[in-house]
mmCIF file with all atom_site columns, C-alpha atoms in Angstrom:
data_model
loop_
_atom_site.group_PDB
_atom_site.id
_atom_site.type_symbol
_atom_site.label_atom_id
_atom_site.label_alt_id
_atom_site.label_comp_id
_atom_site.label_asym_id
_atom_site.label_entity_id
_atom_site.label_seq_id
_atom_site.pdbx_PDB_ins_code
_atom_site.Cartn_x
_atom_site.Cartn_y
_atom_site.Cartn_z
_atom_site.occupancy
_atom_site.B_iso_or_equiv
_atom_site.pdbx_formal_charge
_atom_site.auth_seq_id
_atom_site.auth_comp_id
_atom_site.auth_asym_id
_atom_site.auth_atom_id
_atom_site.pdbx_PDB_model_num
ATOM 1   C CA . SER A 1 1   ? -9.856  -8.198  -13.392 1.00 56.00 ? 1   SER A CA 1
ATOM 2   C CA . GLN A 1 2   ? -9.167  -8.784  -9.733  1.00 59.00 ? 2   GLN A CA 1
ATOM 3   C CA . GLU A 1 3   ? -10.860 -6.329  -7.403  1.00 81.00 ? 3   GLU A CA 1
ATOM 4   C CA . LEU A 1 4   ? -11.082 -5.912  -3.700  1.00 88.00 ? 4   LEU A CA 1
ATOM 5   C CA . GLU A 1 5   ? -14.119 -4.304  -2.183  1.00 91.00 ? 5   GLU A CA 1
ATOM 6   C CA . GLN A 1 6   ? -13.920 -2.837  1.268   1.00 93.00 ? 6   GLN A CA 1
ATOM 7   C CA . SER A 1 7   ? -16.757 -1.793  3.496   1.00 94.00 ? 7   SER A CA 1
ATOM 8   C CA . PRO A 1 8   ? -17.654 0.501   5.012   1.00 96.00 ? 8   PRO A CA 1
ATOM 9   C CA . GLN A 1 9   ? -15.846 3.335   3.243   1.00 93.00 ? 9   GLN A CA 1
ATOM 10  C CA . SER A 1 10  ? -15.803 5.386   6.404   1.00 94.00 ? 10  SER A CA 1
ATOM 11  C CA . LEU A 1 11  ? -16.617 4.795   10.002  1.00 96.00 ? 11  LEU A CA 1
ATOM 12  C CA . ILE A 1 12  ? -16.993 7.046   13.017  1.00 97.00 ? 12  ILE A CA 1
ATOM 13  C CA . VAL A 1 13  ? -17.248 5.357   16.388  1.00 97.00 ? 13  VAL A CA 1
ATOM 14  C CA . GLN A 1 14  ? -17.194 6.402   19.985  1.00 97.00 ? 14  GLN A CA 1
ATOM 15  C CA . GLU A 1 15  ? -14.126 5.434   21.967  1.00 97.00 ? 15  GLU A CA 1
ATOM 16  C CA . GLY A 1 16  ? -14.566 2.035   23.559  1.00 97.00 ? 16  GLY A CA 1
ATOM 17  C CA . LYS A 1 17  ? -16.872 0.673   20.874  1.00 97.00 ? 17  LYS A CA 1
ATOM 18  C CA . ASN A 1 18  ? -16.145 -2.380  18.774  1.00 98.00 ? 18  ASN A CA 1
ATOM 19  C CA . LEU A 1 19  ? -16.069 -2.227  14.997  1.00 98.00 ? 19  LEU A CA 1
ATOM 20  C CA . THR A 1 20  ? -15.611 -4.459  11.971  1.00 98.00 ? 20  THR A CA 1
ATOM 21  C CA . ILE A 1 21  ? -14.217 -3.741  8.515   1.00 97.00 ? 21  ILE A CA 1
ATOM 22  C CA . ASN A 1 22  ? -14.789 -6.152  5.653   1.00 97.00 ? 22  ASN A CA 1
ATOM 23  C CA . CYS A 1 23  ? -12.786 -6.959  2.548   1.00 95.00 ? 23  CYS A CA 1
ATOM 24  C CA . THR A 1 24  ? -14.178 -9.093  -0.267  1.00 94.00 ? 24  THR A CA 1
ATOM 25  C CA . SER A 1 25  ? -12.513 -10.498 -3.358  1.00 90.00 ? 25  SER A CA 1
ATOM 26  C CA . SER A 1 26  ? -14.111 -11.946 -6.452  1.00 85.00 ? 26  SER A CA 1
ATOM 27  C CA . LYS A 1 27  ? -11.361 -14.562 -6.663  1.00 84.00 ? 27  LYS A CA 1
ATOM 28  C CA . THR A 1 28  ? -9.481  -16.874 -4.336  1.00 84.00 ? 28  THR A CA 1
ATOM 29  C CA . LEU A 1 29  ? -6.387  -15.214 -2.919  1.00 82.00 ? 29  LEU A CA 1
ATOM 30  C CA . TYR A 1 30  ? -2.865  -16.367 -2.191  1.00 80.00 ? 30  TYR A CA 1
ATOM 31  C CA . GLY A 1 31  ? -2.633  -14.001 0.698   1.00 85.00 ? 31  GLY A CA 1
ATOM 32  C CA . LEU A 1 32  ? -4.665  -11.264 2.334   1.00 90.00 ? 32  LEU A CA 1
ATOM 33  C CA . TYR A 1 33  ? -2.912  -8.406  4.118   1.00 91.00 ? 33  TYR A CA 1
ATOM 34  C CA . TRP A 1 34  ? -4.162  -5.672  6.361   1.00 94.00 ? 34  TRP A CA 1
ATOM 35  C CA . TYR A 1 35  ? -2.359  -2.349  6.545   1.00 92.00 ? 35  TYR A CA 1
ATOM 36  C CA . LYS A 1 36  ? -3.011  0.863   8.393   1.00 93.00 ? 36  LYS A CA 1
ATOM 37  C CA . GLN A 1 37  ? -2.185  4.228   6.909   1.00 89.00 ? 37  GLN A CA 1
ATOM 38  C CA . LYS A 1 38  ? -2.201  7.511   8.712   1.00 82.00 ? 38  LYS A CA 1
ATOM 39  C CA . TYR A 1 39  ? -3.309  10.375  6.513   1.00 73.00 ? 39  TYR A CA 1
ATOM 40  C CA . GLY A 1 40  ? -0.541  11.317  4.078   1.00 71.00 ? 40  GLY A CA 1
ATOM 41  C CA . GLU A 1 41  ? 1.896   8.719   5.393   1.00 78.00 ? 41  GLU A CA 1
ATOM 42  C CA . GLY A 1 42  ? 3.155   5.269   4.518   1.00 81.00 ? 42  GLY A CA 1
ATOM 43  C CA . LEU A 1 43  ? 1.594   1.915   5.247   1.00 85.00 ? 43  LEU A CA 1
ATOM 44  C CA . ILE A 1 44  ? 2.023   0.036   8.494   1.00 87.00 ? 44  ILE A CA 1
ATOM 45  C CA . PHE A 1 45  ? 1.724   -3.726  8.238   1.00 87.00 ? 45  PHE A CA 1
ATOM 46  C CA . LEU A 1 46  ? -0.859  -5.190  10.598  1.00 92.00 ? 46  LEU A CA 1
ATOM 47  C CA . MET A 1 47  ? -1.480  -8.806  9.691   1.00 90.00 ? 47  MET A CA 1
ATOM 48  C CA . MET A 1 48  ? -1.135  -11.410 6.998   1.00 90.00 ? 48  MET A CA 1
ATOM 49  C CA . LEU A 1 49  ? -3.593  -14.243 6.423   1.00 92.00 ? 49  LEU A CA 1
ATOM 50  C CA . GLN A 1 50  ? -2.817  -17.066 4.059   1.00 88.00 ? 50  GLN A CA 1
ATOM 51  C CA . LYS A 1 51  ? -4.813  -20.109 5.082   1.00 89.00 ? 51  LYS A CA 1
ATOM 52  C CA . GLY A 1 52  ? -8.542  -20.561 4.722   1.00 91.00 ? 52  GLY A CA 1
ATOM 53  C CA . GLY A 1 53  ? -10.210 -20.106 8.091   1.00 93.00 ? 53  GLY A CA 1
ATOM 54  C CA . GLU A 1 54  ? -7.152  -18.459 9.567   1.00 94.00 ? 54  GLU A CA 1
ATOM 55  C CA . GLU A 1 55  ? -7.542  -15.951 12.383  1.00 96.00 ? 55  GLU A CA 1
ATOM 56  C CA . LYS A 1 56  ? -4.876  -13.740 13.904  1.00 95.00 ? 56  LYS A CA 1
ATOM 57  C CA . SER A 1 57  ? -4.879  -11.232 16.701  1.00 94.00 ? 57  SER A CA 1
ATOM 58  C CA . HIS A 1 58  ? -2.572  -8.468  17.778  1.00 89.00 ? 58  HIS A CA 1
ATOM 59  C CA . GLU A 1 59  ? -3.476  -6.404  20.785  1.00 90.00 ? 59  GLU A CA 1
ATOM 60  C CA . LYS A 1 60  ? -7.063  -5.359  20.184  1.00 95.00 ? 60  LYS A CA 1
ATOM 61  C CA . ILE A 1 61  ? -7.179  -6.135  16.478  1.00 97.00 ? 61  ILE A CA 1
ATOM 62  C CA . THR A 1 62  ? -8.345  -9.486  15.104  1.00 97.00 ? 62  THR A CA 1
ATOM 63  C CA . ALA A 1 63  ? -8.374  -10.461 11.446  1.00 97.00 ? 63  ALA A CA 1
ATOM 64  C CA . LYS A 1 64  ? -10.048 -13.471 9.894   1.00 96.00 ? 64  LYS A CA 1
ATOM 65  C CA . LEU A 1 65  ? -9.946  -15.048 6.454   1.00 94.00 ? 65  LEU A CA 1
ATOM 66  C CA . ASP A 1 66  ? -12.838 -17.226 5.326   1.00 92.00 ? 66  ASP A CA 1
ATOM 67  C CA . GLU A 1 67  ? -12.465 -20.831 4.204   1.00 87.00 ? 67  GLU A CA 1
ATOM 68  C CA . LYS A 1 68  ? -12.714 -19.917 0.543   1.00 89.00 ? 68  LYS A CA 1
ATOM 69  C CA . LYS A 1 69  ? -9.994  -17.270 0.960   1.00 86.00 ? 69  LYS A CA 1
ATOM 70  C CA . GLN A 1 70  ? -12.174 -14.630 -0.639  1.00 91.00 ? 70  GLN A CA 1
ATOM 71  C CA . GLN A 1 71  ? -13.386 -12.626 2.310   1.00 93.00 ? 71  GLN A CA 1
ATOM 72  C CA . SER A 1 72  ? -11.658 -11.145 5.324   1.00 95.00 ? 72  SER A CA 1
ATOM 73  C CA . SER A 1 73  ? -12.766 -9.099  8.287   1.00 97.00 ? 73  SER A CA 1
ATOM 74  C CA . LEU A 1 74  ? -10.818 -6.874  10.637  1.00 97.00 ? 74  LEU A CA 1
ATOM 75  C CA . HIS A 1 75  ? -12.286 -6.413  14.069  1.00 98.00 ? 75  HIS A CA 1
ATOM 76  C CA . ILE A 1 76  ? -11.193 -3.824  16.606  1.00 98.00 ? 76  ILE A CA 1
ATOM 77  C CA . THR A 1 77  ? -12.264 -4.295  20.179  1.00 97.00 ? 77  THR A CA 1
ATOM 78  C CA . ALA A 1 78  ? -12.705 -1.352  22.526  1.00 97.00 ? 78  ALA A CA 1
ATOM 79  C CA . SER A 1 79  ? -11.511 1.194   19.986  1.00 97.00 ? 79  SER A CA 1
ATOM 80  C CA . GLN A 1 80  ? -9.216  4.032   20.979  1.00 96.00 ? 80  GLN A CA 1
ATOM 81  C CA . PRO A 1 81  ? -8.315  7.331   19.279  1.00 95.00 ? 81  PRO A CA 1
ATOM 82  C CA . SER A 1 82  ? -4.964  5.768   18.358  1.00 94.00 ? 82  SER A CA 1
ATOM 83  C CA . HIS A 1 83  ? -6.823  3.348   16.105  1.00 95.00 ? 83  HIS A CA 1
ATOM 84  C CA . ALA A 1 84  ? -7.906  6.183   13.836  1.00 95.00 ? 84  ALA A CA 1
ATOM 85  C CA . GLY A 1 85  ? -6.591  6.117   10.299  1.00 93.00 ? 85  GLY A CA 1
ATOM 86  C CA . ILE A 1 86  ? -7.144  4.421   6.982   1.00 93.00 ? 86  ILE A CA 1
ATOM 87  C CA . TYR A 1 87  ? -7.323  0.647   6.948   1.00 95.00 ? 87  TYR A CA 1
ATOM 88  C CA . LEU A 1 88  ? -6.418  -1.008  3.682   1.00 94.00 ? 88  LEU A CA 1
ATOM 89  C CA . CYS A 1 89  ? -6.747  -4.618  2.740   1.00 94.00 ? 89  CYS A CA 1
ATOM 90  C CA . GLY A 1 90  ? -4.281  -5.836  0.162   1.00 91.00 ? 90  GLY A CA 1
ATOM 91  C CA . ALA A 1 91  ? -4.203  -9.083  -1.698  1.00 88.00 ? 91  ALA A CA 1
ATOM 92  C CA . ASP A 1 92  ? -1.699  -11.110 -3.583  1.00 79.00 ? 92  ASP A CA 1
ATOM 93  C CA . ALA A 1 93  ? -3.834  -12.723 -6.256  1.00 70.00 ? 93  ALA A CA 1
ATOM 94  C CA . SER A 1 94  ? -1.070  -14.389 -8.204  1.00 74.00 ? 94  SER A CA 1
ATOM 95  C CA . GLY A 1 95  ? 1.621   -15.272 -5.681  1.00 71.00 ? 95  GLY A CA 1
ATOM 96  C CA . THR A 1 96  ? 4.024   -12.709 -7.144  1.00 74.00 ? 96  THR A CA 1
ATOM 97  C CA . TYR A 1 97  ? 3.827   -9.986  -4.476  1.00 73.00 ? 97  TYR A CA 1
ATOM 98  C CA . LYS A 1 98  ? 1.924   -7.908  -6.999  1.00 78.00 ? 98  LYS A CA 1
ATOM 99  C CA . TYR A 1 99  ? -0.584  -6.564  -4.548  1.00 83.00 ? 99  TYR A CA 1
ATOM 100 C CA . ILE A 1 100 ? -3.884  -4.962  -5.287  1.00 86.00 ? 100 ILE A CA 1
ATOM 101 C CA . PHE A 1 101 ? -5.586  -2.888  -2.647  1.00 90.00 ? 101 PHE A CA 1
ATOM 102 C CA . GLY A 1 102 ? -9.076  -2.274  -1.500  1.00 90.00 ? 102 GLY A CA 1
ATOM 103 C CA . THR A 1 103 ? -10.510 1.225   -1.510  1.00 86.00 ? 103 THR A CA 1
ATOM 104 C CA . GLY A 1 104 ? -9.779  1.709   2.162   1.00 91.00 ? 104 GLY A CA 1
ATOM 105 C CA . THR A 1 105 ? -11.857 2.392   5.252   1.00 94.00 ? 105 THR A CA 1
ATOM 106 C CA . ARG A 1 106 ? -11.414 5.702   7.022   1.00 93.00 ? 106 ARG A CA 1
ATOM 107 C CA . LEU A 1 107 ? -11.844 5.253   10.724  1.00 96.00 ? 107 LEU A CA 1
ATOM 108 C CA . LYS A 1 108 ? -12.359 8.059   13.171  1.00 96.00 ? 108 LYS A CA 1
ATOM 109 C CA . VAL A 1 109 ? -12.625 7.342   16.890  1.00 97.00 ? 109 VAL A CA 1
ATOM 110 C CA . LEU A 1 110 ? -14.241 10.007  19.012  1.00 95.00 ? 110 LEU A CA 1
ATOM 111 C CA . ALA A 1 111 ? -12.827 10.502  22.487  1.00 91.00 ? 111 ALA A CA 1
ATOM 112 C CA . GLY B 2 1   ? 12.641  -5.853  10.735  1.00 68.00 ? 1   GLY B CA 1
ATOM 113 C CA . ALA B 2 2   ? 12.823  -4.906  7.085   1.00 76.00 ? 2   ALA B CA 1
ATOM 114 C CA . VAL B 2 3   ? 12.926  -1.163  6.468   1.00 85.00 ? 3   VAL B CA 1
ATOM 115 C CA . VAL B 2 4   ? 12.296  0.762   3.274   1.00 89.00 ? 4   VAL B CA 1
ATOM 116 C CA . SER B 2 5   ? 13.327  4.393   3.118   1.00 92.00 ? 5   SER B CA 1
ATOM 117 C CA . GLN B 2 6   ? 11.788  6.801   0.659   1.00 94.00 ? 6   GLN B CA 1
ATOM 118 C CA . HIS B 2 7   ? 13.158  10.225  -0.190  1.00 95.00 ? 7   HIS B CA 1
ATOM 119 C CA . PRO B 2 8   ? 12.134  12.978  -0.415  1.00 95.00 ? 8   PRO B CA 1
ATOM 120 C CA . SER B 2 9   ? 9.026   12.827  1.729   1.00 92.00 ? 9   SER B CA 1
ATOM 121 C CA . ARG B 2 10  ? 7.725   16.034  0.188   1.00 94.00 ? 10  ARG B CA 1
ATOM 122 C CA . VAL B 2 11  ? 8.691   17.858  -2.963  1.00 96.00 ? 11  VAL B CA 1
ATOM 123 C CA . ILE B 2 12  ? 7.298   20.902  -4.702  1.00 96.00 ? 12  ILE B CA 1
ATOM 124 C CA . CYS B 2 13  ? 8.355   21.643  -8.252  1.00 96.00 ? 13  CYS B CA 1
ATOM 125 C CA . LYS B 2 14  ? 7.447   23.867  -11.148 1.00 96.00 ? 14  LYS B CA 1
ATOM 126 C CA . SER B 2 15  ? 5.520   22.577  -14.114 1.00 97.00 ? 15  SER B CA 1
ATOM 127 C CA . GLY B 2 16  ? 7.837   21.209  -16.796 1.00 96.00 ? 16  GLY B CA 1
ATOM 128 C CA . THR B 2 17  ? 10.621  20.115  -14.489 1.00 97.00 ? 17  THR B CA 1
ATOM 129 C CA . SER B 2 18  ? 11.566  16.548  -13.594 1.00 97.00 ? 18  SER B CA 1
ATOM 130 C CA . VAL B 2 19  ? 11.516  15.082  -10.119 1.00 97.00 ? 19  VAL B CA 1
ATOM 131 C CA . LYS B 2 20  ? 13.296  11.990  -8.837  1.00 97.00 ? 20  LYS B CA 1
ATOM 132 C CA . ILE B 2 21  ? 12.054  9.911   -5.917  1.00 97.00 ? 21  ILE B CA 1
ATOM 133 C CA . GLU B 2 22  ? 14.303  7.320   -4.313  1.00 97.00 ? 22  GLU B CA 1
ATOM 134 C CA . CYS B 2 23  ? 13.303  4.090   -2.637  1.00 95.00 ? 23  CYS B CA 1
ATOM 135 C CA . ARG B 2 24  ? 15.939  2.221   -0.643  1.00 94.00 ? 24  ARG B CA 1
ATOM 136 C CA . SER B 2 25  ? 15.853  -1.049  1.216   1.00 90.00 ? 25  SER B CA 1
ATOM 137 C CA . LEU B 2 26  ? 18.025  -0.472  4.259   1.00 89.00 ? 26  LEU B CA 1
ATOM 138 C CA . ASP B 2 27  ? 18.569  -3.924  5.677   1.00 85.00 ? 27  ASP B CA 1
ATOM 139 C CA . PHE B 2 28  ? 17.681  -6.387  2.963   1.00 84.00 ? 28  PHE B CA 1
ATOM 140 C CA . GLN B 2 29  ? 18.179  -6.979  -0.723  1.00 86.00 ? 29  GLN B CA 1
ATOM 141 C CA . ALA B 2 30  ? 15.130  -5.897  -2.654  1.00 85.00 ? 30  ALA B CA 1
ATOM 142 C CA . THR B 2 31  ? 14.941  -8.042  -5.743  1.00 85.00 ? 31  THR B CA 1
ATOM 143 C CA . THR B 2 32  ? 11.566  -6.558  -6.615  1.00 88.00 ? 32  THR B CA 1
ATOM 144 C CA . MET B 2 33  ? 10.202  -3.103  -5.949  1.00 92.00 ? 33  MET B CA 1
ATOM 145 C CA . PHE B 2 34  ? 6.754   -1.768  -6.639  1.00 93.00 ? 34  PHE B CA 1
ATOM 146 C CA . TRP B 2 35  ? 5.649   1.798   -7.180  1.00 95.00 ? 35  TRP B CA 1
ATOM 147 C CA . TYR B 2 36  ? 2.177   2.948   -6.257  1.00 94.00 ? 36  TYR B CA 1
ATOM 148 C CA . ARG B 2 37  ? 0.294   6.164   -6.669  1.00 94.00 ? 37  ARG B CA 1
ATOM 149 C CA . GLN B 2 38  ? -2.411  7.323   -4.317  1.00 90.00 ? 38  GLN B CA 1
ATOM 150 C CA . PHE B 2 39  ? -4.908  10.047  -5.110  1.00 84.00 ? 39  PHE B CA 1
ATOM 151 C CA . PRO B 2 40  ? -6.605  11.936  -2.286  1.00 79.00 ? 40  PRO B CA 1
ATOM 152 C CA . LYS B 2 41  ? -9.077  9.775   -0.425  1.00 76.00 ? 41  LYS B CA 1
ATOM 153 C CA . GLN B 2 42  ? -8.449  6.852   -2.734  1.00 79.00 ? 42  GLN B CA 1
ATOM 154 C CA . SER B 2 43  ? -6.617  3.591   -2.502  1.00 83.00 ? 43  SER B CA 1
ATOM 155 C CA . LEU B 2 44  ? -3.210  2.702   -3.844  1.00 87.00 ? 44  LEU B CA 1
ATOM 156 C CA . MET B 2 45  ? -2.876  2.157   -7.561  1.00 90.00 ? 45  MET B CA 1
ATOM 157 C CA . LEU B 2 46  ? -0.002  -0.010  -8.740  1.00 91.00 ? 46  LEU B CA 1
ATOM 158 C CA . MET B 2 47  ? 2.020   1.830   -11.345 1.00 94.00 ? 47  MET B CA 1
ATOM 159 C CA . ALA B 2 48  ? 4.877   -0.527  -12.098 1.00 94.00 ? 48  ALA B CA 1
ATOM 160 C CA . THR B 2 49  ? 6.955   -3.446  -10.946 1.00 92.00 ? 49  THR B CA 1
ATOM 161 C CA . SER B 2 50  ? 10.717  -3.258  -11.145 1.00 91.00 ? 50  SER B CA 1
ATOM 162 C CA . ASN B 2 51  ? 13.182  -6.087  -10.843 1.00 86.00 ? 51  ASN B CA 1
ATOM 163 C CA . GLU B 2 52  ? 16.821  -5.412  -10.194 1.00 83.00 ? 52  GLU B CA 1
ATOM 164 C CA . GLY B 2 53  ? 18.794  -5.153  -13.401 1.00 82.00 ? 53  GLY B CA 1
ATOM 165 C CA . SER B 2 54  ? 15.850  -5.321  -15.776 1.00 84.00 ? 54  SER B CA 1
ATOM 166 C CA . LYS B 2 55  ? 13.275  -3.001  -17.257 1.00 88.00 ? 55  LYS B CA 1
ATOM 167 C CA . ALA B 2 56  ? 10.230  -2.131  -15.218 1.00 92.00 ? 56  ALA B CA 1
ATOM 168 C CA . THR B 2 57  ? 6.862   -3.608  -16.065 1.00 93.00 ? 57  THR B CA 1
ATOM 169 C CA . TYR B 2 58  ? 4.218   -0.917  -16.214 1.00 95.00 ? 58  TYR B CA 1
ATOM 170 C CA . GLU B 2 59  ? 0.539   -1.353  -15.501 1.00 92.00 ? 59  GLU B CA 1
ATOM 171 C CA . GLN B 2 60  ? -1.978  -0.553  -18.174 1.00 92.00 ? 60  GLN B CA 1
ATOM 172 C CA . GLY B 2 61  ? -2.557  3.153   -18.551 1.00 93.00 ? 61  GLY B CA 1
ATOM 173 C CA . VAL B 2 62  ? 0.726   4.228   -16.937 1.00 95.00 ? 62  VAL B CA 1
ATOM 174 C CA . GLU B 2 63  ? 2.953   6.239   -19.265 1.00 94.00 ? 63  GLU B CA 1
ATOM 175 C CA . LYS B 2 64  ? 6.420   4.727   -19.410 1.00 94.00 ? 64  LYS B CA 1
ATOM 176 C CA . ASP B 2 65  ? 8.009   7.904   -20.723 1.00 95.00 ? 65  ASP B CA 1
ATOM 177 C CA . LYS B 2 66  ? 6.374   10.019  -18.061 1.00 96.00 ? 66  LYS B CA 1
ATOM 178 C CA . PHE B 2 67  ? 7.284   7.814   -15.121 1.00 97.00 ? 67  PHE B CA 1
ATOM 179 C CA . LEU B 2 68  ? 10.812  6.489   -15.534 1.00 96.00 ? 68  LEU B CA 1
ATOM 180 C CA . ILE B 2 69  ? 11.736  3.696   -13.177 1.00 95.00 ? 69  ILE B CA 1
ATOM 181 C CA . ASN B 2 70  ? 15.259  2.473   -12.597 1.00 91.00 ? 70  ASN B CA 1
ATOM 182 C CA . HIS B 2 71  ? 16.263  -0.421  -10.343 1.00 89.00 ? 71  HIS B CA 1
ATOM 183 C CA . ALA B 2 72  ? 20.006  -0.464  -10.780 1.00 82.00 ? 72  ALA B CA 1
ATOM 184 C CA . SER B 2 73  ? 20.940  -2.165  -7.535  1.00 89.00 ? 73  SER B CA 1
ATOM 185 C CA . LEU B 2 74  ? 19.451  -4.525  -4.998  1.00 88.00 ? 74  LEU B CA 1
ATOM 186 C CA . THR B 2 75  ? 18.871  -1.694  -2.569  1.00 91.00 ? 75  THR B CA 1
ATOM 187 C CA . LEU B 2 76  ? 17.745  1.214   -4.721  1.00 93.00 ? 76  LEU B CA 1
ATOM 188 C CA . SER B 2 77  ? 14.945  1.973   -7.119  1.00 94.00 ? 77  SER B CA 1
ATOM 189 C CA . THR B 2 78  ? 14.145  5.422   -8.442  1.00 95.00 ? 78  THR B CA 1
ATOM 190 C CA . LEU B 2 79  ? 11.013  6.925   -9.934  1.00 97.00 ? 79  LEU B CA 1
ATOM 191 C CA . THR B 2 80  ? 11.501  9.999   -12.093 1.00 97.00 ? 80  THR B CA 1
ATOM 192 C CA . VAL B 2 81  ? 8.460   12.046  -13.015 1.00 97.00 ? 81  VAL B CA 1
ATOM 193 C CA . THR B 2 82  ? 9.485   13.748  -16.221 1.00 97.00 ? 82  THR B CA 1
ATOM 194 C CA . SER B 2 83  ? 8.146   17.087  -17.410 1.00 96.00 ? 83  SER B CA 1
ATOM 195 C CA . ALA B 2 84  ? 5.842   17.200  -14.431 1.00 96.00 ? 84  ALA B CA 1
ATOM 196 C CA . HIS B 2 85  ? 2.419   18.801  -14.696 1.00 96.00 ? 85  HIS B CA 1
ATOM 197 C CA . PRO B 2 86  ? -0.085  19.698  -11.976 1.00 96.00 ? 86  PRO B CA 1
ATOM 198 C CA . GLU B 2 87  ? -2.072  16.534  -12.694 1.00 95.00 ? 87  GLU B CA 1
ATOM 199 C CA . ASP B 2 88  ? 0.993   14.515  -11.649 1.00 96.00 ? 88  ASP B CA 1
ATOM 200 C CA . SER B 2 89  ? 0.625   15.875  -8.137  1.00 95.00 ? 89  SER B CA 1
ATOM 201 C CA . SER B 2 90  ? -0.007  12.892  -5.939  1.00 94.00 ? 90  SER B CA 1
ATOM 202 C CA . PHE B 2 91  ? 1.308   10.680  -3.162  1.00 93.00 ? 91  PHE B CA 1
ATOM 203 C CA . TYR B 2 92  ? 3.778   8.101   -4.438  1.00 95.00 ? 92  TYR B CA 1
ATOM 204 C CA . ILE B 2 93  ? 4.677   5.038   -2.367  1.00 94.00 ? 93  ILE B CA 1
ATOM 205 C CA . CYS B 2 94  ? 7.194   2.320   -3.016  1.00 94.00 ? 94  CYS B CA 1
ATOM 206 C CA . SER B 2 95  ? 7.350   -1.152  -1.604  1.00 91.00 ? 95  SER B CA 1
ATOM 207 C CA . ALA B 2 96  ? 9.912   -3.909  -1.749  1.00 89.00 ? 96  ALA B CA 1
ATOM 208 C CA . SER B 2 97  ? 10.285  -7.625  -1.388  1.00 83.00 ? 97  SER B CA 1
ATOM 209 C CA . GLY B 2 98  ? 13.356  -9.778  -1.274  1.00 76.00 ? 98  GLY B CA 1
ATOM 210 C CA . GLN B 2 99  ? 15.700  -11.922 0.713   1.00 68.00 ? 99  GLN B CA 1
ATOM 211 C CA . GLY B 2 100 ? 15.954  -10.748 4.288   1.00 62.00 ? 100 GLY B CA 1
ATOM 212 C CA . ALA B 2 101 ? 12.573  -9.060  4.263   1.00 57.00 ? 101 ALA B CA 1
ATOM 213 C CA . GLY B 2 102 ? 9.538   -10.552 5.910   1.00 59.00 ? 102 GLY B CA 1
ATOM 214 C CA . ALA B 2 103 ? 8.456   -13.714 4.167   1.00 58.00 ? 103 ALA B CA 1
ATOM 215 C CA . ASN B 2 104 ? 5.517   -13.130 1.824   1.00 63.00 ? 104 ASN B CA 1
ATOM 216 C CA . VAL B 2 105 ? 5.064   -9.564  3.046   1.00 72.00 ? 105 VAL B CA 1
ATOM 217 C CA . LEU B 2 106 ? 5.734   -6.345  1.227   1.00 79.00 ? 106 LEU B CA 1
ATOM 218 C CA . THR B 2 107 ? 7.495   -3.581  3.133   1.00 84.00 ? 107 THR B CA 1
ATOM 219 C CA . PHE B 2 108 ? 6.379   -0.073  2.271   1.00 87.00 ? 108 PHE B CA 1
ATOM 220 C CA . GLY B 2 109 ? 8.191   3.224   2.300   1.00 90.00 ? 109 GLY B CA 1
ATOM 221 C CA . ALA B 2 110 ? 6.686   6.246   4.026   1.00 89.00 ? 110 ALA B CA 1
ATOM 222 C CA . GLY B 2 111 ? 5.668   7.809   0.731   1.00 92.00 ? 111 GLY B CA 1
ATOM 223 C CA . SER B 2 112 ? 6.537   10.956  -1.171  1.00 94.00 ? 112 SER B CA 1
ATOM 224 C CA . ARG B 2 113 ? 4.090   13.773  -1.695  1.00 93.00 ? 113 ARG B CA 1
ATOM 225 C CA . LEU B 2 114 ? 4.646   15.550  -4.987  1.00 95.00 ? 114 LEU B CA 1
ATOM 226 C CA . THR B 2 115 ? 3.097   18.939  -5.663  1.00 95.00 ? 115 THR B CA 1
ATOM 227 C CA . VAL B 2 116 ? 3.522   20.412  -9.114  1.00 96.00 ? 116 VAL B CA 1
ATOM 228 C CA . LEU B 2 117 ? 2.802   24.126  -9.380  1.00 96.00 ? 117 LEU B CA 1
#
């Protein structure tokens, strides 16, 4: 069955530091999506990657998808307390919007 | 942009009662809606997929009679937790896709936290 592995599971960084979160699939994906979730709340869409080698940036967050479309990384530059939350990678493995999600990475940014 | 509204955001009920959670697409027609469940400190688990006007497709291990899903219109899907028990306490999130929503992107509701006493 399709699985998404995310690492690290949790991360505590000092404000201003850079960090990277990884998401790995055992199969080639139709699309890879990054969401942010604040504790006990809904999901906020961050970025969508569909092409092998694709890279997108929004403000201080950059996401990349490898050529094989099996691995993605999310990089935050100069982290801020507002970046704290749970980052989830989601994948559409069949092109039907039937997403599966990674286990999430809990990020805490210390001021 | 596409907006999905979920209601109620929090609900507390007694064991044995039924609870209904609504998921509405506010500015687009949601041909497909998905219901997820999230346990504390865990990721989202897909429960079922519902298409407007047809029966929901449940994931393996999800009890159809326990979690009733109705998708009667292009803007509304409901999840009813029947005869709720404390182990049904969880965070339930819906998402939707359809014409007028972001292409290839699911839009999520804000979630509903169910506590069964």
